[in-house]
Amino acid sequence: LPLAVPRKRVSSRPKETFLFLMLFAPLYMAAFALGSVLFDLINLTFPASNQNIQYSIVSLRYGIACVVVAFPVFLWMHTLIKREAARNPGQRISPVRRWLTYLTLFIAAISIVADLTTLIVTFLEGEITVRFLLKVLVIAVMAAGAFVYYLRDLRHDEVAPSAEFRAGRTARAGFAALVVLVLATTVTAFWFAGSPFRARTEKQDAQRVADLRDIARSVEAFYGWKGRLPESLDECDSNPITFVDQKSDRITREPYLYRVVSDTSFQLGAVFVLPSREDEPGFWKHGSGMNTFRIDVTKNKGAAGNPVSPFLY
């Protein structure tokens, strides 16, 4: 009789490693991004006196992008792994899964301890504010939620089969609450960050301000060189130091306004689409439509005696 040749068993360890890494990596990304978005929303709702609002808006947009990408990947991998576990129950006791789950528990526990420590230290220093308490609450809720969920998930493998339905129902309710929280946070963040059209328009207006600032520097340099203001911006092109690179709007192609007002002062102007943000300080703050800015080249003197306008920086 022919001897039966044993079939080589293909190891499932690489597949398990891939699946669980693809589950936990987006989880960490989405968790940190969601925390960043919530922090930015708190900063925008309760702004500090020295806060840069534009920086918070930019940070908020990056956070939204990360959540929108990472969280659906996490949900998809979570569903896929649940289906795999239903077909192969032994996957639930995979060493890779247990290692990554315990790592998540460790990170969550450390976050809770650090959060409480920071809260106590800040309380003792008498510097507790509403925005600080809200940020502490965000970290505590996120870390505690992850800790409880994954601790129950580990214990679920050890309980009696009769408890399986109750644990699953609780887990599904918690997961549904998480999805609702992420959706609500993302929608709110979109409202604070503004539409993509507004973001694009703000960048265009910021470029107009940058162009006017460069023109003003060139005109001041021309005054320091010639002792007078140029009659037109084209006159600045005779010297590489005073050369004006952008004389017209990059979008509309309309020339920027340049007008000599007196022997030592001139006006610059451009048409802006949106007004500056209320918190935006500086000489170049503008409204929508045509805005002009008058600059006196002799208002201040630099260390070398050259005219330097305080409005350009």
CSV table of C-alpha atoms in Angstrom, one decimal:
chain,number,residue,atom,x,y,z
A,1,LEU,CA,0.0,0.0,0.0
A,2,PRO,CA,1.3,3.5,-0.8
A,3,LEU,CA,2.2,5.5,2.3
A,4,ALA,CA,0.2,8.6,2.9
A,5,VAL,CA,2.4,11.7,2.6
A,6,PRO,CA,1.5,14.3,5.2
A,7,ARG,CA,0.5,17.6,3.8
A,8,LYS,CA,2.6,20.6,4.8
A,9,ARG,CA,0.7,22.9,7.1
A,10,VAL,CA,0.9,26.5,6.1
A,11,SER,CA,1.5,28.8,9.0
A,12,SER,CA,-1.1,31.5,9.6
A,13,ARG,CA,1.2,33.6,11.7
A,14,PRO,CA,2.2,36.1,9.0
A,15,LYS,CA,-1.4,36.7,8.1
A,16,GLU,CA,-2.4,37.2,11.7
A,17,THR,CA,0.5,39.6,12.2
A,18,PHE,CA,-0.6,41.6,9.1
A,19,LEU,CA,-4.2,41.7,10.2
A,20,PHE,CA,-3.6,42.8,13.7
A,21,LEU,CA,-1.0,45.4,12.8
A,22,MET,CA,-3.4,46.8,10.3
A,23,LEU,CA,-6.0,47.0,13.1
A,24,PHE,CA,-3.9,48.6,15.8
A,25,ALA,CA,-1.8,51.0,13.7
A,26,PRO,CA,-4.9,52.9,12.3
A,27,LEU,CA,-6.4,52.7,15.8
A,28,TYR,CA,-3.4,54.6,17.3
A,29,MET,CA,-3.4,57.1,14.4
A,30,ALA,CA,-7.1,57.8,14.7
A,31,ALA,CA,-6.9,58.1,18.5
A,32,PHE,CA,-4.1,60.6,18.4
A,33,ALA,CA,-5.7,62.5,15.6
A,34,LEU,CA,-9.1,62.6,17.3
A,35,GLY,CA,-7.4,63.9,20.5
A,36,SER,CA,-5.6,66.6,18.4
A,37,VAL,CA,-8.9,67.6,16.8
A,38,LEU,CA,-10.7,67.8,20.2
A,39,PHE,CA,-7.8,69.9,21.6
A,40,ASP,CA,-7.9,72.3,18.6
A,41,LEU,CA,-11.7,72.6,19.1
A,42,ILE,CA,-11.2,73.5,22.7
A,43,ASN,CA,-8.5,76.0,21.8
A,44,LEU,CA,-10.7,77.7,19.3
A,45,THR,CA,-13.7,77.7,21.6
A,46,PHE,CA,-11.7,79.1,24.6
A,47,PRO,CA,-8.8,81.0,22.9
A,48,ALA,CA,-5.9,82.2,24.9
A,49,SER,CA,-4.8,85.8,24.7
A,50,ASN,CA,-1.5,84.9,22.9
A,51,GLN,CA,-3.0,82.1,20.8
A,52,ASN,CA,-2.4,81.9,17.0
A,53,ILE,CA,-5.8,81.0,15.7
A,54,GLN,CA,-4.5,80.3,12.2
A,55,TYR,CA,-2.1,77.7,13.6
A,56,SER,CA,-5.0,75.9,15.3
A,57,ILE,CA,-7.0,76.0,12.1
A,58,VAL,CA,-4.2,74.4,10.1
A,59,SER,CA,-3.7,71.8,12.9
A,60,LEU,CA,-7.4,71.1,12.8
A,61,ARG,CA,-7.4,70.4,9.1
A,62,TYR,CA,-4.5,67.9,9.4
A,63,GLY,CA,-6.3,66.2,12.3
A,64,ILE,CA,-9.5,65.9,10.3
A,65,ALA,CA,-7.6,64.4,7.3
A,66,CYS,CA,-6.0,61.8,9.6
A,67,VAL,CA,-9.3,60.8,11.3
A,68,VAL,CA,-11.2,60.6,8.0
A,69,VAL,CA,-8.5,58.2,6.6
A,70,ALA,CA,-7.5,56.2,9.6
A,71,PHE,CA,-10.8,55.6,11.4
A,72,PRO,CA,-12.6,53.9,8.5
A,73,VAL,CA,-9.6,51.7,8.0
A,74,PHE,CA,-9.7,50.7,11.7
A,75,LEU,CA,-13.5,49.9,11.4
A,76,TRP,CA,-13.0,47.9,8.2
A,77,MET,CA,-10.1,45.8,9.8
A,78,HIS,CA,-12.1,45.4,13.0
A,79,THR,CA,-15.0,43.9,11.0
A,80,LEU,CA,-12.7,41.8,8.9
A,81,ILE,CA,-11.0,40.3,12.0
A,82,LYS,CA,-14.3,39.6,13.7
A,83,ARG,CA,-15.4,37.6,10.7
A,84,GLU,CA,-12.1,35.7,10.6
A,85,ALA,CA,-12.5,35.0,14.3
A,86,ALA,CA,-16.0,33.6,13.7
A,87,ARG,CA,-14.6,31.1,11.2
A,88,ASN,CA,-11.4,30.4,13.2
A,89,PRO,CA,-12.0,30.9,17.0
A,90,GLY,CA,-8.4,30.0,17.7
A,91,GLN,CA,-7.4,33.4,16.2
A,92,ARG,CA,-8.7,35.1,19.3
A,93,ILE,CA,-5.9,33.7,21.4
A,94,SER,CA,-3.3,34.7,18.8
A,95,PRO,CA,0.0,35.8,20.6
A,96,VAL,CA,0.2,38.8,18.2
A,97,ARG,CA,-3.3,39.9,19.1
A,98,ARG,CA,-2.7,39.5,22.8
A,99,TRP,CA,0.7,41.4,22.7
A,100,LEU,CA,-0.8,44.3,20.8
A,101,THR,CA,-3.9,44.4,23.1
A,102,TYR,CA,-1.7,44.5,26.2
A,103,LEU,CA,0.4,47.2,24.6
A,104,THR,CA,-2.8,49.2,24.1
A,105,LEU,CA,-3.8,48.6,27.7
A,106,PHE,CA,-0.3,49.8,28.8
A,107,ILE,CA,-0.5,53.0,26.7
A,108,ALA,CA,-4.0,53.7,28.0
A,109,ALA,CA,-3.0,53.1,31.6
A,110,ILE,CA,0.1,55.3,31.3
A,111,SER,CA,-2.1,58.1,29.7
A,112,ILE,CA,-4.5,57.9,32.6
A,113,VAL,CA,-1.7,58.1,35.2
A,114,ALA,CA,0.0,61.0,33.5
A,115,ASP,CA,-3.3,62.8,33.0
A,116,LEU,CA,-4.2,62.6,36.7
A,117,THR,CA,-0.7,63.6,37.7
A,118,THR,CA,-0.8,66.7,35.5
A,119,LEU,CA,-4.2,67.6,36.8
A,120,ILE,CA,-3.0,67.4,40.5
A,121,VAL,CA,0.2,69.4,39.7
A,122,THR,CA,-1.8,72.1,37.9
A,123,PHE,CA,-4.3,72.2,40.7
A,124,LEU,CA,-1.6,72.7,43.3
A,125,GLU,CA,-0.1,75.5,41.3
A,126,GLY,CA,-3.5,77.2,41.0
A,127,GLU,CA,-3.5,77.4,37.2
A,128,ILE,CA,-6.6,75.4,36.4
A,129,THR,CA,-8.7,76.8,33.6
A,130,VAL,CA,-11.7,75.6,31.7
A,131,ARG,CA,-9.7,74.7,28.6
A,132,PHE,CA,-7.2,72.8,30.7
A,133,LEU,CA,-9.9,70.8,32.5
A,134,LEU,CA,-11.6,70.0,29.1
A,135,LYS,CA,-8.3,68.7,27.7
A,136,VAL,CA,-7.8,66.6,30.8
A,137,LEU,CA,-11.3,65.2,30.4
A,138,VAL,CA,-10.6,64.4,26.7
A,139,ILE,CA,-7.5,62.4,27.6
A,140,ALA,CA,-9.2,60.6,30.5
A,141,VAL,CA,-12.3,59.6,28.5
A,142,MET,CA,-10.3,58.4,25.5
A,143,ALA,CA,-7.7,56.5,27.6
A,144,ALA,CA,-10.3,55.0,30.0
A,145,GLY,CA,-12.6,54.0,27.1
A,146,ALA,CA,-9.8,52.1,25.3
A,147,PHE,CA,-8.6,50.5,28.6
A,148,VAL,CA,-12.1,49.3,29.5
A,149,TYR,CA,-13.0,48.0,26.0
A,150,TYR,CA,-9.8,46.0,25.5
A,151,LEU,CA,-9.7,44.7,29.0
A,152,ARG,CA,-13.2,43.4,28.5
A,153,ASP,CA,-12.1,42.0,25.2
A,154,LEU,CA,-9.3,40.0,26.8
A,155,ARG,CA,-11.6,38.8,29.6
A,156,HIS,CA,-14.2,37.8,27.0
A,157,ASP,CA,-11.9,35.0,25.9
A,158,GLU,CA,-11.9,33.6,29.4
A,159,VAL,CA,-15.5,33.8,30.4
A,160,ALA,CA,-18.2,31.1,30.1
A,161,PRO,CA,-20.0,30.9,26.8
A,162,SER,CA,-23.3,32.0,28.5
A,163,ALA,CA,-21.8,35.4,29.0
A,164,GLU,CA,-20.9,35.8,25.4
A,165,PHE,CA,-24.0,37.5,24.2
A,166,ARG,CA,-24.1,40.1,27.0
A,167,ALA,CA,-20.4,41.0,26.4
A,168,GLY,CA,-21.0,41.3,22.7
A,169,ARG,CA,-24.0,43.5,23.1
A,170,THR,CA,-22.1,45.8,25.5
A,171,ALA,CA,-19.2,46.0,23.1
A,172,ARG,CA,-21.5,46.8,20.1
A,173,ALA,CA,-23.1,49.6,22.1
A,174,GLY,CA,-19.7,51.0,23.0
A,175,PHE,CA,-18.5,50.8,19.4
A,176,ALA,CA,-21.7,52.5,18.2
A,177,ALA,CA,-21.1,55.3,20.7
A,178,LEU,CA,-17.5,55.6,19.4
A,179,VAL,CA,-18.6,56.0,15.8
A,180,VAL,CA,-21.2,58.6,16.8
A,181,LEU,CA,-18.6,60.6,18.7
A,182,VAL,CA,-16.1,60.5,15.9
A,183,LEU,CA,-18.7,61.6,13.3
A,184,ALA,CA,-20.0,64.4,15.6
A,185,THR,CA,-16.4,65.6,16.3
A,186,THR,CA,-15.5,65.5,12.6
A,187,VAL,CA,-18.6,67.4,11.5
A,188,THR,CA,-17.9,70.1,14.2
A,189,ALA,CA,-14.3,70.3,13.2
A,190,PHE,CA,-15.3,70.8,9.5
A,191,TRP,CA,-17.5,73.7,10.6
A,192,PHE,CA,-14.7,75.3,12.6
A,193,ALA,CA,-12.1,74.7,9.9
A,194,GLY,CA,-14.2,76.1,7.1
A,195,SER,CA,-14.9,74.8,3.6
A,196,PRO,CA,-12.1,73.8,1.3
A,197,PHE,CA,-13.1,76.8,-0.9
A,198,ARG,CA,-12.6,79.2,2.0
A,199,ALA,CA,-9.2,77.6,2.9
A,200,ARG,CA,-8.1,78.1,-0.7
A,201,THR,CA,-9.3,81.6,-0.8
A,202,GLU,CA,-7.6,82.5,2.5
A,203,LYS,CA,-4.3,81.2,1.0
A,204,GLN,CA,-4.8,83.4,-2.1
A,205,ASP,CA,-5.4,86.4,0.1
A,206,ALA,CA,-2.3,85.6,2.2
A,207,GLN,CA,-0.3,85.4,-1.0
A,208,ARG,CA,-1.6,88.9,-2.0
A,209,VAL,CA,-0.4,90.2,1.4
A,210,ALA,CA,3.0,88.6,0.9
A,211,ASP,CA,3.3,90.2,-2.6
A,212,LEU,CA,2.5,93.6,-1.2
A,213,ARG,CA,5.0,93.1,1.5
A,214,ASP,CA,7.7,92.3,-1.0
A,215,ILE,CA,6.8,95.3,-3.2
A,216,ALA,CA,7.1,97.6,-0.1
A,217,ARG,CA,10.5,96.2,0.7
A,218,SER,CA,11.7,96.8,-2.9
A,219,VAL,CA,10.3,100.4,-2.9
A,220,GLU,CA,12.0,101.1,0.4
A,221,ALA,CA,15.3,99.7,-0.9
A,222,PHE,CA,14.9,101.9,-4.0
A,223,TYR,CA,14.4,104.9,-1.8
A,224,GLY,CA,17.6,104.0,0.2
A,225,TRP,CA,19.5,103.7,-3.1
A,226,LYS,CA,18.1,106.7,-5.0
A,227,GLY,CA,16.9,108.9,-2.2
A,228,ARG,CA,13.5,109.1,-3.8
A,229,LEU,CA,10.5,106.9,-4.5
A,230,PRO,CA,10.1,105.2,-7.9
A,231,GLU,CA,7.5,106.7,-10.2
A,232,SER,CA,6.3,103.2,-11.1
A,233,LEU,CA,7.2,99.7,-10.0
A,234,ASP,CA,8.9,99.1,-13.4
A,235,GLU,CA,11.6,101.6,-12.3
A,236,CYS,CA,12.6,99.2,-9.5
A,237,ASP,CA,13.6,96.6,-12.1
A,238,SER,CA,16.9,98.4,-12.9
A,239,ASN,CA,18.6,96.9,-9.8
A,240,PRO,CA,18.5,93.3,-8.6
A,241,ILE,CA,18.1,94.4,-5.0
A,242,THR,CA,15.0,96.5,-5.8
A,243,PHE,CA,13.6,94.2,-8.4
A,244,VAL,CA,9.8,93.5,-8.0
A,245,ASP,CA,9.1,89.9,-8.8
A,246,GLN,CA,5.3,90.1,-8.7
A,247,LYS,CA,3.6,93.3,-9.8
A,248,SER,CA,0.2,91.8,-10.4
A,249,ASP,CA,-2.3,89.5,-8.7
A,250,ARG,CA,-1.4,85.9,-9.4
A,251,ILE,CA,-5.1,84.9,-9.7
A,252,THR,CA,-6.9,87.8,-11.4
A,253,ARG,CA,-3.7,89.1,-13.2
A,254,GLU,CA,-4.8,92.6,-12.3
A,255,PRO,CA,-1.8,94.9,-11.4
A,256,TYR,CA,-1.3,95.8,-7.8
A,257,LEU,CA,-2.0,99.4,-7.0
A,258,TYR,CA,1.1,101.6,-6.5
A,259,ARG,CA,0.7,105.3,-6.0
A,260,VAL,CA,3.2,107.9,-4.8
A,261,VAL,CA,1.5,110.1,-2.1
A,262,SER,CA,4.4,112.4,-1.1
A,263,ASP,CA,8.2,112.5,-1.3
A,264,THR,CA,8.5,109.9,1.4
A,265,SER,CA,5.2,108.0,1.4
A,266,PHE,CA,3.4,105.7,-1.0
A,267,GLN,CA,0.2,103.6,-1.3
A,268,LEU,CA,-0.1,99.9,-2.1
A,269,GLY,CA,-3.4,98.2,-2.8
A,270,ALA,CA,-5.0,94.9,-3.8
A,271,VAL,CA,-8.5,93.4,-4.1
A,272,PHE,CA,-9.1,90.7,-1.4
A,273,VAL,CA,-11.8,88.1,-1.5
A,274,LEU,CA,-12.3,87.6,2.3
A,275,PRO,CA,-11.6,89.9,5.2
A,276,SER,CA,-8.9,89.1,7.7
A,277,ARG,CA,-9.8,87.1,10.7
A,278,GLU,CA,-10.8,89.1,13.7
A,279,ASP,CA,-7.8,87.8,15.7
A,280,GLU,CA,-5.3,88.6,13.0
A,281,PRO,CA,-3.1,91.6,14.1
A,282,GLY,CA,-0.7,93.7,12.0
A,283,PHE,CA,-0.5,96.5,9.5
A,284,TRP,CA,-1.8,94.3,6.7
A,285,LYS,CA,-5.1,93.5,8.2
A,286,HIS,CA,-7.8,94.0,5.5
A,287,GLY,CA,-11.4,93.7,4.6
A,288,SER,CA,-12.9,92.2,1.5
A,289,GLY,CA,-12.7,94.2,-1.8
A,290,MET,CA,-10.1,96.8,-2.6
A,291,ASN,CA,-7.8,97.8,0.3
A,292,THR,CA,-5.0,100.3,0.3
A,293,PHE,CA,-2.0,100.7,2.7
A,294,ARG,CA,-0.1,103.9,3.1
A,295,ILE,CA,3.6,103.5,4.0
A,296,ASP,CA,6.1,106.2,5.1
A,297,VAL,CA,9.7,105.1,4.3
A,298,THR,CA,11.1,107.6,6.8
A,299,LYS,CA,9.0,106.7,9.8
A,300,ASN,CA,11.8,104.5,11.3
A,301,LYS,CA,15.5,104.2,10.7
A,302,GLY,CA,17.4,100.9,10.7
A,303,ALA,CA,20.7,100.4,12.5
A,304,ALA,CA,22.6,101.2,9.3
A,305,GLY,CA,20.6,104.4,8.7
A,306,ASN,CA,18.6,102.9,5.9
A,307,PRO,CA,14.8,103.5,5.9
A,308,VAL,CA,13.0,100.5,7.4
A,309,SER,CA,9.2,100.4,7.7
A,310,PRO,CA,7.9,98.8,10.9
A,311,PHE,CA,4.9,97.5,9.0
A,312,LEU,CA,6.7,95.0,6.9
A,313,TYR,CA,7.6,92.5,9.6
